[in-house]
Amino acid sequence: MPIRNQDTFKDSASGDALPKLPLPSLSETLDTYLKCMKHLLTEEQFNKTQSIVKQFGAPGGVGELLQSKLVERREKKANWVYDYWLNDMYLNNRLALPINSSPAMVFPQQNFKAPIDSLRFAAHLISGVLEYKTLLDARALPVDYARGQLSGKPLCMEQYYRLFTSYRLPGPDRDTLVAQESSVMPEPEHIIVACKNQFFVLDVVINFQRLNERDLLTQLEKISKMAGSEDEPVPPTGLLTSDGRTEWAEARSVLMRESTNRDSLDMIERCLCLVCLDDASGTEQSDTTRATMMLHGGGPSKNGGNRWYDKPMQFIVGADGCCGVVCEHSPFEGIVLVQCSEYLLKYMIGSPSKLVRAASVSELPAPRRLRWKCSPEMQKLLTSTADKLHRLVQNLDMNVHKFSDYGKEFIKKQKMSPDAYIQIALQLAYYRCHGRAVSTYESASTRRFQQGRVDNIRSATPEALAFVRAMTDRKLISREMEKMELLRCAINAQTKYTVMAITGMAIDNHLLGLREAAREMKMEKPEIFKDDSYLISNHFILSTSQVPTTVEMFCCYGPVVPDGYGACYNPQSDHIIFSVSSFHESPQTCSVKFVKCLVQGLQDIMDLCNRCNGGPNPAEQKRNNQTMEMQTQTEAKGKTSQDSTKSQPTNPQVLVKSPEPTFTGARTGTSAKRKF
């Protein structure tokens, strides 16, 4: 039986008693591991793995010893896997943060008619950040409740309180997640504004008074002028944070030799967040190009140095209206990024810009430019880093596609889970592209438990493979109802595994715990973790995540392995936004081809459902509705509303679908991504 005691703790954020993360039984995890891998391995590989697993799980064997250590650990810790998971997922990872690790949220395209418009937008955004920070400081954020599978449970809120109080410190072998939770240290009361590769300290509290929006705009105007009037070339120090983590740790130690640099680093590392005022990128604005600008800033020749990737929240405001936020992912999951971003955009649309408020700080001190002493050694490091970032930018193959034939409403009418349905479509797309099934990661929230983060839903199930084979090989199965039965079996298997993951009973965290327990005991690494099958199982060629929003925006990220795809999706009522990424250097992958196969698969599954369930074709219905709408518009042409002559608002607008400014629950049980 799984280890489940009834220990609970009072989540300081939600005030609800949350249970500890359960520990699955050894036999259940090993059985599930074999089931998950059998269809992904050759017969020879599987036979070898089966023998190794049997030996590992034998009575009195290594597995039982390690399991007993995890039982002890669970008794002592609030969350037995949290430290293991954080190190393995993020802090031990030596890859550069942009593209490889940090996800981005892409805001609606803004229409800035003049330079002042982008500064107004930034001032309004900062005002929203300060409002949100006030909620966090008062521990007044509404508690999230689980939605989707097993809905209604309160969720751990601790991740929210790291949004503006943490920092990822690079290390030679392992990074450190620094959380400013000490009452000894003063609360940060400044934001860092990046502009033209320079960094400025914007104090948001002066004389114990928070700056209003008018004052924020005044300070941003000063910063913009200061950044444009610098005579001497300024080293793009922010580029260093885009390097591999070991390289950046070494470069940081070089920077720290100078007191000027130490002071600048301290101000950045202790700030609330960054606001990056980007120059126009010079590229044609599309969902795909805006996604890439958020992920990497266009590289060293554009806005790639106008960043500090170690800080959890970097808000991007581009002069060309390309806006969004890029986050360092180790402190929190995707749902926290979504909730914060939605609050800000709803604040901006629901709270008119307050640029004429009377109460103002009369004497505003000028924002302070951070200075750097750049030695020849540092200049050499900057040149090397710029070259590596340029190659990384050139390597990214991003494709953002809005699938408009139907959305989650059609899927719900089939009495199917939209998330499970889309996961099956992703399996079908990969199989059509590459002719095989591969290890797949879909992150599942474990926030029902103390300090819960995520575990993995292994979407490449045997049932999914049976269905995609039937859809791609006409000789295999020709009868539609048989295909429909296979589809339902695949969706049921996906849903079952989802429930396992969100209730703490999936296998990936458990296997990680067993492996790390062996390392802590200084044992020789058990054979199960040296086996090729274990390496294959953790090489996530498909890294996927559902990130739904109620505001017009979408999430994107890079692949987690060189020959893989990152596939983030945002299901809406009548459409689905897909952000698919891969690397150009891989001869096996192509994002355009994958998206083409994905669209074909979604259409084929829809046709199958309609033929078997007798439903209308949603794509055809949509076209008919659009035709009727055009006819109505034509008839109404020439009629002018009396209000049409009223002056239009000059402030930049954001698009929002629902008016409510607060949130009462998490969107879904799955909301982030492996290794990102």
XYZ file of C-alpha atoms in Angstrom:
676
model
C 0.000 0.000 0.000
C 1.181 3.572 -0.619
C 2.532 5.414 2.395
C -0.122 7.980 3.336
C -0.236 9.374 6.820
C -2.722 12.026 7.783
C -0.137 14.654 8.661
C -1.304 18.070 7.565
C 0.048 21.552 7.918
C -1.503 24.972 7.838
C -0.484 26.572 4.566
C 0.522 30.052 5.671
C -0.890 31.479 2.458
C -4.209 29.666 2.138
C -4.915 29.020 5.798
C -6.102 25.543 4.844
C -4.763 22.315 6.283
C -2.986 20.553 3.423
C -1.873 16.915 3.528
C 1.689 15.763 2.967
C 2.644 14.434 -0.447
C 2.051 10.666 -0.422
C 4.799 8.143 -1.128
C 3.702 5.427 -3.603
C 4.560 1.825 -2.876
C 7.707 0.452 -4.510
C 5.872 -2.367 -6.306
C 3.260 -0.020 -7.825
C 5.880 2.349 -9.186
C 8.031 -0.418 -10.674
C 5.001 -2.078 -12.312
C 3.877 1.249 -13.798
C 7.409 2.020 -14.981
C 7.528 -1.229 -16.979
C 4.081 -0.574 -18.441
C 5.080 2.962 -19.459
C 8.267 1.804 -21.186
C 7.437 -1.535 -22.841
C 6.044 -0.082 -26.084
C 8.868 2.484 -26.319
C 11.684 -0.118 -26.236
C 12.933 -2.948 -28.404
C 12.135 -6.444 -27.156
C 15.789 -6.918 -26.182
C 15.886 -3.637 -24.242
C 12.649 -4.417 -22.430
C 13.716 -7.931 -21.412
C 16.931 -6.558 -19.943
C 15.041 -3.788 -18.114
C 12.437 -6.196 -16.779
C 15.183 -8.317 -15.259
C 16.915 -5.284 -13.692
C 13.632 -3.962 -12.258
C 12.758 -7.365 -10.811
C 16.129 -7.546 -9.069
C 15.810 -3.972 -7.783
C 12.367 -4.652 -6.293
C 13.155 -8.099 -4.834
C 12.365 -8.681 -1.120
C 15.259 -7.467 1.017
C 16.905 -5.838 -2.001
C 18.239 -2.377 -2.766
C 14.835 -0.997 -3.695
C 13.297 -1.839 -0.330
C 16.240 -0.259 1.504
C 15.912 2.974 -0.478
C 12.141 2.960 -0.021
C 12.598 2.748 3.749
C 14.864 5.809 3.593
C 12.138 7.728 1.736
C 9.594 6.666 4.377
C 11.878 8.188 7.036
C 12.383 11.312 4.947
C 8.646 11.763 4.523
C 8.168 11.743 8.274
C 10.744 14.513 8.750
C 10.021 16.777 5.761
C 6.974 18.841 4.789
C 7.453 17.509 1.248
C 9.780 14.521 0.830
C 10.635 15.163 -2.832
C 10.761 18.981 -2.963
C 14.545 19.489 -2.565
C 15.399 16.534 -4.803
C 12.987 17.810 -7.445
C 14.116 21.462 -7.337
C 17.761 20.499 -7.785
C 17.103 17.966 -10.526
C 14.598 20.076 -12.456
C 16.389 23.412 -12.271
C 19.334 24.128 -9.992
C 21.603 21.311 -11.236
C 20.820 22.156 -14.858
C 23.836 23.846 -16.441
C 22.136 25.008 -19.642
C 21.548 28.697 -20.375
C 18.206 29.999 -19.059
C 16.838 31.701 -22.212
C 14.984 29.235 -24.470
C 16.217 26.160 -22.538
C 14.549 26.971 -19.241
C 12.708 30.282 -18.970
C 9.146 30.398 -20.327
C 7.468 33.557 -21.579
C 3.957 34.931 -21.589
C 3.140 36.940 -24.728
C 0.699 39.834 -24.237
C -1.622 41.146 -26.977
C 0.086 43.328 -29.570
C -0.057 46.959 -28.422
C -0.502 49.947 -30.708
C 1.998 52.542 -29.532
C 1.673 55.613 -31.764
C 4.438 57.579 -30.021
C 7.359 56.769 -27.678
C 5.439 58.188 -24.710
C 2.730 55.537 -25.218
C 5.083 52.691 -24.362
C 6.205 54.531 -21.220
C 2.563 55.098 -20.224
C 1.943 51.390 -20.679
C 4.992 50.570 -18.547
C 3.909 53.003 -15.796
C 0.413 51.497 -15.760
C 1.905 47.998 -15.647
C 4.233 48.894 -12.741
C 1.261 50.380 -10.898
C -0.503 47.017 -11.315
C 2.590 45.156 -10.061
C 2.617 47.299 -6.917
C -1.101 46.633 -6.348
C -0.488 42.895 -6.707
C 2.509 43.103 -4.363
C 0.245 44.789 -1.794
C -2.085 41.782 -1.964
C 0.855 39.433 -1.527
C 2.279 41.374 1.400
C -1.098 41.280 3.143
C -1.468 37.565 2.361
C -4.794 38.617 0.848
C -4.543 36.776 -2.471
C -7.635 34.585 -2.999
C -6.871 30.890 -2.519
C -6.612 28.768 -5.670
C -8.858 25.723 -5.850
C -8.232 22.776 -8.141
C -10.153 22.669 -11.398
C -10.484 19.904 -13.954
C -9.903 16.455 -12.486
C -10.793 16.146 -8.770
C -11.750 19.824 -8.605
C -12.533 21.822 -5.509
C -9.479 21.048 -3.369
C -7.566 24.037 -1.936
C -4.065 24.398 -3.368
C -0.783 25.387 -1.755
C -0.190 29.112 -2.323
C 3.478 29.336 -1.280
C 4.761 29.738 -4.857
C 3.040 33.123 -5.223
C 5.065 34.573 -2.381
C 8.324 33.956 -4.259
C 7.284 36.026 -7.302
C 8.990 39.236 -6.176
C 11.196 38.025 -3.323
C 13.517 35.461 -4.884
C 16.544 35.245 -7.124
C 18.464 32.451 -8.851
C 22.123 32.729 -7.916
C 24.494 30.958 -10.359
C 26.934 28.414 -8.960
C 29.815 26.428 -10.463
C 28.029 23.079 -9.994
C 24.570 23.977 -8.697
C 22.594 27.199 -8.537
C 20.933 28.485 -5.370
C 17.360 29.717 -5.128
C 17.661 32.695 -2.801
C 14.401 33.666 -1.088
C 14.311 36.960 0.798
C 12.183 35.798 3.687
C 14.299 37.153 6.542
C 12.750 39.837 8.731
C 16.271 41.202 9.240
C 16.631 42.260 5.602
C 14.482 45.228 4.499
C 11.748 44.608 1.950
C 12.859 45.577 -1.565
C 11.376 48.938 -2.530
C 12.832 49.357 -5.989
C 12.416 48.043 -9.517
C 15.235 47.750 -12.033
C 14.459 49.310 -15.403
C 16.541 48.015 -18.314
C 16.880 50.385 -21.263
C 19.428 50.213 -24.087
C 21.426 47.534 -22.207
C 21.721 49.831 -19.168
C 20.136 49.283 -15.753
C 18.460 51.950 -13.628
C 17.186 51.873 -10.058
C 13.565 53.050 -9.920
C 12.556 53.570 -6.291
C 8.836 52.853 -6.005
C 8.637 53.967 -2.370
C 10.021 57.391 -1.438
C 9.615 58.904 2.044
C 7.407 55.961 2.984
C 5.020 56.863 0.162
C 4.396 54.658 -2.869
C 4.834 56.417 -6.179
C 1.646 56.994 -8.115
C 1.353 56.402 -11.833
C 2.091 60.013 -12.777
C 5.344 59.866 -10.803
C 6.250 56.496 -12.281
C 5.814 57.917 -15.782
C 7.961 60.925 -14.895
C 10.740 58.626 -13.681
C 10.487 56.399 -16.764
C 10.802 59.477 -18.997
C 13.962 60.455 -17.115
C 15.364 56.937 -17.532
C 14.621 56.944 -21.257
C 16.466 60.251 -21.675
C 19.397 59.129 -19.512
C 19.767 55.892 -21.488
C 19.794 57.766 -24.790
C 22.302 60.409 -23.691
C 25.117 58.167 -22.471
C 28.248 59.224 -24.353
C 30.525 56.344 -23.469
C 29.781 52.825 -24.735
C 28.039 50.835 -22.006
C 28.992 47.161 -21.600
C 25.896 44.960 -22.124
C 26.435 43.239 -18.764
C 23.007 41.598 -18.851
C 24.262 39.319 -21.629
C 26.289 37.418 -19.046
C 23.078 36.074 -17.448
C 22.182 34.409 -20.763
C 25.232 32.132 -20.672
C 25.443 28.590 -19.320
C 25.090 28.563 -15.551
C 28.663 27.479 -14.779
C 30.076 30.088 -17.189
C 27.882 32.819 -15.697
C 28.960 31.804 -12.163
C 32.595 32.210 -13.218
C 31.903 35.568 -14.887
C 30.022 36.782 -11.820
C 33.027 35.994 -9.618
C 35.128 38.171 -11.960
C 32.559 40.985 -11.709
C 32.568 40.747 -7.914
C 36.227 41.771 -7.712
C 35.191 45.412 -8.188
C 33.142 47.168 -5.500
C 31.227 49.151 -8.154
C 30.075 45.906 -9.737
C 29.228 44.382 -6.351
C 26.945 47.325 -5.568
C 25.203 47.034 -8.959
C 24.734 43.289 -8.589
C 23.275 43.791 -5.117
C 20.683 46.283 -6.387
C 19.598 43.951 -9.202
C 19.480 40.843 -7.048
C 17.343 42.567 -4.377
C 14.855 44.309 -6.696
C 11.153 43.469 -6.952
C 11.357 42.742 -10.679
C 12.728 44.071 -13.947
C 10.923 46.215 -16.486
C 12.727 46.006 -19.824
C 12.089 48.935 -22.169
C 13.020 47.366 -25.501
C 13.855 49.103 -28.762
C 11.746 48.148 -31.773
C 12.971 44.773 -33.018
C 12.648 45.657 -36.699
C 10.824 42.414 -37.442
C 7.297 42.045 -38.757
C 4.983 41.498 -35.798
C 3.304 38.089 -35.641
C 2.529 35.663 -32.827
C 5.653 33.692 -33.711
C 8.055 36.661 -33.850
C 6.627 38.145 -30.638
C 7.115 34.780 -28.914
C 10.775 34.686 -29.946
C 11.323 38.288 -28.817
C 9.976 37.380 -25.386
C 12.160 34.274 -25.115
C 15.500 35.805 -26.130
C 15.107 39.484 -27.034
C 16.356 38.920 -30.563
C 19.912 38.213 -29.455
C 22.864 40.549 -28.776
C 22.223 42.705 -31.861
C 18.725 43.618 -30.635
C 17.457 43.422 -27.042
C 19.260 40.289 -25.821
C 21.454 42.336 -23.443
C 18.478 44.285 -22.096
C 17.703 41.450 -19.649
C 18.737 39.933 -16.333
C 17.621 36.300 -16.591
C 18.254 35.348 -12.943
C 15.318 37.477 -11.758
C 11.955 35.623 -11.646
C 9.852 38.321 -13.328
C 11.009 40.437 -16.284
C 8.260 42.520 -17.865
C 9.023 43.417 -21.481
C 7.616 46.609 -23.015
C 8.754 47.006 -26.630
C 8.622 50.323 -28.481
C 6.929 48.416 -31.324
C 4.134 47.120 -29.036
C 5.731 43.716 -28.458
C 5.048 43.117 -24.752
C 4.989 40.272 -22.273
C 6.867 38.698 -19.397
C 9.699 36.170 -19.203
C 10.227 34.302 -15.951
C 12.963 32.362 -14.222
C 11.054 29.190 -13.497
C 12.645 27.695 -10.394
C 10.544 29.612 -7.788
C 7.086 28.852 -9.235
C 5.006 27.032 -11.846
C 3.262 28.288 -14.969
C -0.107 28.772 -13.292
C 1.421 31.393 -10.946
C 2.827 33.257 -13.962
C -0.615 33.078 -15.612
C -2.508 34.306 -12.557
C -0.140 37.229 -12.005
C -0.198 38.189 -15.704
C -3.983 37.986 -15.841
C -4.308 40.146 -12.747
C -2.070 42.794 -14.338
C -3.823 42.853 -17.707
C -7.248 42.944 -16.063
C -6.026 45.706 -13.768
C -4.876 47.710 -16.785
C -8.156 47.341 -18.642
C -10.350 47.708 -15.576
C -8.465 50.516 -13.855
C -8.163 53.655 -16.015
C -4.696 55.113 -16.192
C -4.289 57.439 -13.202
C -1.876 59.976 -14.656
C -3.515 63.070 -13.127
C -3.738 61.981 -9.490
C -3.115 65.004 -7.271
C -1.083 63.400 -4.478
C 2.492 63.268 -5.717
C 5.970 63.109 -4.277
C 6.961 66.724 -4.863
C 10.713 66.247 -5.214
C 11.509 63.094 -7.132
C 15.185 62.138 -6.963
C 16.617 61.186 -10.312
C 16.717 57.437 -11.007
C 20.208 56.022 -10.515
C 22.153 54.383 -13.330
C 24.009 51.243 -12.279
C 27.684 51.398 -13.186
C 30.027 48.584 -14.205
C 33.788 48.367 -14.324
C 34.590 46.277 -17.367
C 38.082 44.787 -17.389
C 39.642 43.303 -20.551
C 38.857 39.877 -19.082
C 35.205 40.860 -18.695
C 35.081 42.266 -22.227
C 36.338 38.938 -23.535
C 33.632 37.094 -21.578
C 30.955 39.430 -22.971
C 32.135 38.787 -26.540
C 32.028 35.023 -25.992
C 28.579 35.190 -24.372
C 27.190 37.338 -27.188
C 28.374 34.781 -29.732
C 26.739 31.896 -27.830
C 23.442 33.771 -27.442
C 23.453 34.602 -31.154
C 23.848 30.894 -32.019
C 21.083 29.947 -29.572
C 18.744 32.517 -31.113
C 19.509 31.312 -34.639
C 18.899 27.715 -33.579
C 15.369 28.220 -32.234
C 12.623 27.001 -34.576
C 9.396 28.498 -33.203
C 5.919 28.207 -34.677
C 2.841 29.688 -32.982
C -0.390 28.468 -34.568
C -4.000 29.370 -33.810
C -6.133 26.325 -34.640
C -9.546 27.815 -35.397
C -11.646 24.848 -36.586
C -12.874 24.185 -33.062
C -11.937 24.483 -29.399
C -12.686 22.878 -26.071
C -16.481 23.250 -26.382
C -16.582 20.744 -29.242
C -14.377 18.344 -27.259
C -16.603 18.627 -24.185
C -19.626 17.768 -26.334
C -17.899 14.476 -27.128
C -17.836 13.877 -23.333
C -14.027 13.922 -23.415
C -11.434 15.810 -21.392
C -10.039 18.634 -23.577
C -6.558 18.187 -22.105
C -6.525 14.418 -22.691
C -7.929 14.900 -26.218
C -5.186 17.416 -27.124
C -2.514 15.144 -25.662
C -3.701 12.315 -27.929
C -3.583 14.722 -30.883
C 0.036 15.567 -29.989
C 0.877 11.851 -29.924
C -0.747 11.466 -33.348
C 1.203 14.461 -34.702
C 4.540 13.091 -33.530
C 3.774 9.611 -34.882
C 2.828 11.057 -38.279
C 6.045 13.090 -38.362
C 8.436 10.422 -37.103
C 6.721 7.023 -37.240
C 7.225 6.123 -33.579
C 6.129 6.948 -30.046
C 8.555 8.704 -27.682
C 8.854 9.534 -24.014
C 6.533 12.457 -23.306
C 6.313 14.866 -20.391
C 3.136 16.685 -19.416
C 3.464 18.530 -16.132
C 0.804 17.956 -13.489
C 0.359 20.145 -10.447
C 0.806 18.536 -7.026
C -0.258 21.718 -5.213
C -2.959 19.775 -3.346
C -0.099 18.918 -0.998
C 2.323 20.850 1.183
C 4.964 22.624 -0.930
C 3.594 20.820 -3.991
C 5.170 21.566 -7.378
C 4.692 19.099 -10.272
C 5.026 15.511 -11.378
C 4.904 14.026 -14.866
C 1.910 12.691 -16.776
C 3.426 10.120 -19.147
C 1.181 10.789 -22.132
C 2.820 8.263 -24.478
C 0.592 5.449 -23.217
C 0.203 2.040 -24.922
C -3.430 2.992 -25.524
C -2.423 6.229 -27.281
C -0.010 4.281 -29.502
C -2.761 1.793 -30.434
C -5.026 4.665 -31.480
C -2.435 6.595 -33.524
C -1.435 3.413 -35.340
C -5.068 2.795 -36.222
C -5.368 6.369 -37.540
C -2.227 6.129 -39.681
C -2.411 2.548 -41.000
C -5.586 1.807 -42.967
C -4.710 -1.866 -43.181
C -4.716 -2.141 -39.384
C -8.293 -1.046 -38.657
C -10.804 0.224 -41.171
C -14.013 0.391 -39.105
C -14.678 3.823 -37.658
C -16.349 2.594 -34.481
C -13.268 0.536 -33.620
C -11.100 3.648 -34.004
C -13.519 5.561 -31.820
C -13.279 2.863 -29.164
C -9.479 3.092 -29.297
C -9.725 6.878 -28.957
C -11.897 6.566 -25.860
C -9.501 3.993 -24.387
C -6.555 6.342 -25.029
C -8.355 9.284 -23.414
C -9.369 7.148 -20.431
C -5.754 5.987 -19.974
C -4.521 9.587 -20.174
C -7.150 10.728 -17.652
C -6.306 7.873 -15.285
C -2.613 8.768 -15.331
C -3.482 12.437 -14.809
C -5.371 11.541 -11.627
C -2.385 9.458 -10.468
C -0.055 12.411 -11.008
C -2.130 15.113 -9.330
C -2.761 12.855 -6.319
C 0.980 12.243 -5.865
C 0.991 8.658 -7.161
C 2.914 9.034 -10.449
C 6.320 7.407 -10.947
C 8.808 10.133 -11.944
C 9.187 11.875 -8.588
C 9.294 8.502 -6.824
C 12.062 7.154 -9.072
C 13.963 10.429 -8.620
C 13.637 10.057 -4.834
C 14.964 6.499 -4.910
C 17.906 7.559 -7.071
C 18.771 10.524 -4.837
C 18.409 8.448 -1.658
C 21.052 6.065 -3.057
C 23.333 9.012 -3.810
C 22.920 10.416 -0.290
C 23.775 6.996 1.156
C 26.917 7.029 -1.029
C 25.887 3.741 -2.604
C 27.016 2.753 -6.062
C 24.307 3.912 -8.443
C 21.726 1.070 -8.677
C 21.617 -0.713 -12.034
C 18.051 0.476 -12.706
C 19.325 4.068 -12.992
C 22.268 3.120 -15.255
C 20.047 1.129 -17.608
C 19.564 2.567 -21.123
C 15.810 2.340 -20.636
C 15.935 4.780 -17.717
C 17.901 7.236 -19.860
C 15.352 6.820 -22.673
C 12.491 7.297 -20.231
C 13.942 10.643 -19.093
C 14.828 11.931 -22.561
C 11.617 13.877 -23.098
C 11.441 14.408 -26.838
C 7.913 15.750 -26.388
C 7.722 18.287 -23.558
C 4.150 19.523 -23.274
C 2.023 21.738 -21.091
C -1.497 23.082 -20.982
C -1.473 26.785 -20.034
C -5.037 28.102 -20.420
C -5.832 31.791 -19.976
C -8.928 33.967 -19.677
C -7.074 36.948 -21.116
C -5.873 37.291 -24.707
C -2.289 36.023 -24.296
C -0.339 32.802 -24.648
C 2.682 31.000 -23.190
C 5.727 29.626 -25.005
C 9.032 27.898 -24.232
C 11.827 25.981 -25.894
C 12.472 22.222 -26.231
C 14.178 20.459 -23.314
C 16.376 18.148 -25.414
C 18.306 18.861 -28.654
C 16.141 16.523 -30.767
C 12.818 17.380 -29.153
C 9.783 19.631 -29.285
C 8.314 22.039 -26.774
C 4.533 22.086 -27.195
C 2.522 24.528 -25.102
C -1.218 24.866 -25.742
C -3.982 27.194 -24.663
C -7.454 25.713 -25.257
C -10.240 28.288 -25.673
C -13.947 27.708 -26.313
C -13.721 27.886 -30.134
C -9.977 27.709 -30.870
C -6.673 26.369 -29.517
C -3.351 28.255 -29.546
C -0.282 26.057 -29.970
C 3.295 27.250 -29.408
C 5.605 24.619 -30.901
C 9.376 24.896 -30.659
C 12.323 22.815 -31.795
C 15.939 23.375 -32.861
C 17.051 23.963 -36.445
C 20.278 22.047 -35.795
C 18.354 18.818 -35.260
C 17.819 16.991 -38.557
C 14.959 15.049 -36.937
C 12.721 17.996 -36.003
C 10.785 20.708 -37.836
C 8.194 22.876 -36.096
C 6.288 23.730 -39.293
C 5.979 20.060 -40.201
C 4.900 19.166 -36.673
C 2.204 21.861 -36.672
C 0.979 20.669 -40.079
C 0.658 17.105 -38.746
C -1.003 18.422 -35.593
C -3.642 20.351 -37.563
C -4.310 17.329 -39.766
C -4.638 15.119 -36.687
C -7.062 17.486 -34.949
C -9.192 17.586 -38.090
C -9.075 13.789 -38.485
C -10.105 13.197 -34.864
C -12.936 15.714 -35.265
C -14.139 13.923 -38.409
C -13.996 10.592 -36.584
C -16.074 11.990 -33.718
C -18.629 13.478 -36.094
C -18.997 10.268 -38.101
C -19.371 8.140 -34.988
C -21.404 10.528 -32.881
C -23.455 12.115 -35.656
C -22.549 15.671 -34.629
C -22.261 18.750 -36.881
C -18.920 19.761 -38.300
C -17.770 22.684 -36.079
C -15.435 24.073 -38.746
C -18.239 24.174 -41.312
C -20.612 25.651 -38.736
C -18.032 28.337 -37.959
C -17.694 29.260 -41.642
C -21.488 29.558 -41.924
C -21.590 31.798 -38.849
C -18.850 34.002 -40.304
C -20.752 34.306 -43.595
C -23.906 35.363 -41.729
C -21.870 37.843 -39.693
C -20.416 39.400 -42.854
C -23.919 39.727 -44.328
C -25.109 41.448 -41.157
C -22.140 43.821 -41.245
C -22.828 44.632 -44.906
C -26.467 45.430 -44.129
C -25.387 47.629 -41.231
C -22.737 49.474 -43.270
C -23.319 53.190 -43.395
C -25.200 53.300 -40.115
C -23.182 55.354 -37.657
C -23.640 55.243 -33.931
C -24.176 58.601 -32.217
C -21.274 57.729 -29.933
C -18.828 57.107 -32.765
C -17.696 60.737 -32.803
C -16.616 60.606 -29.177
C -12.864 60.835 -28.667
C -11.135 57.489 -28.491
C -8.903 56.614 -25.506
C -5.255 57.370 -26.167
C -3.879 54.927 -23.614
C -2.615 51.611 -24.987
C -5.264 48.935 -24.711
C -5.078 45.279 -23.748
C -7.596 42.662 -24.786
C -9.550 40.900 -22.088
C -12.362 38.386 -22.306
C -13.860 38.494 -18.833
C -14.367 41.531 -16.609
C -13.746 40.070 -13.157
C -10.434 41.316 -11.716
C -9.878 38.598 -9.132
C -9.274 34.858 -9.233
C -10.740 32.121 -7.104
C -9.045 29.039 -8.479
C -6.301 27.480 -10.512
C -7.202 26.796 -14.103
C -6.238 23.174 -14.274
C -4.331 20.337 -12.702
C -1.605 20.608 -15.338
C 0.265 23.791 -15.772
C 3.992 23.784 -16.380
C 6.794 21.984 -18.116
C 9.663 19.531 -17.656
C 13.087 21.190 -17.244
C 11.736 24.657 -17.788
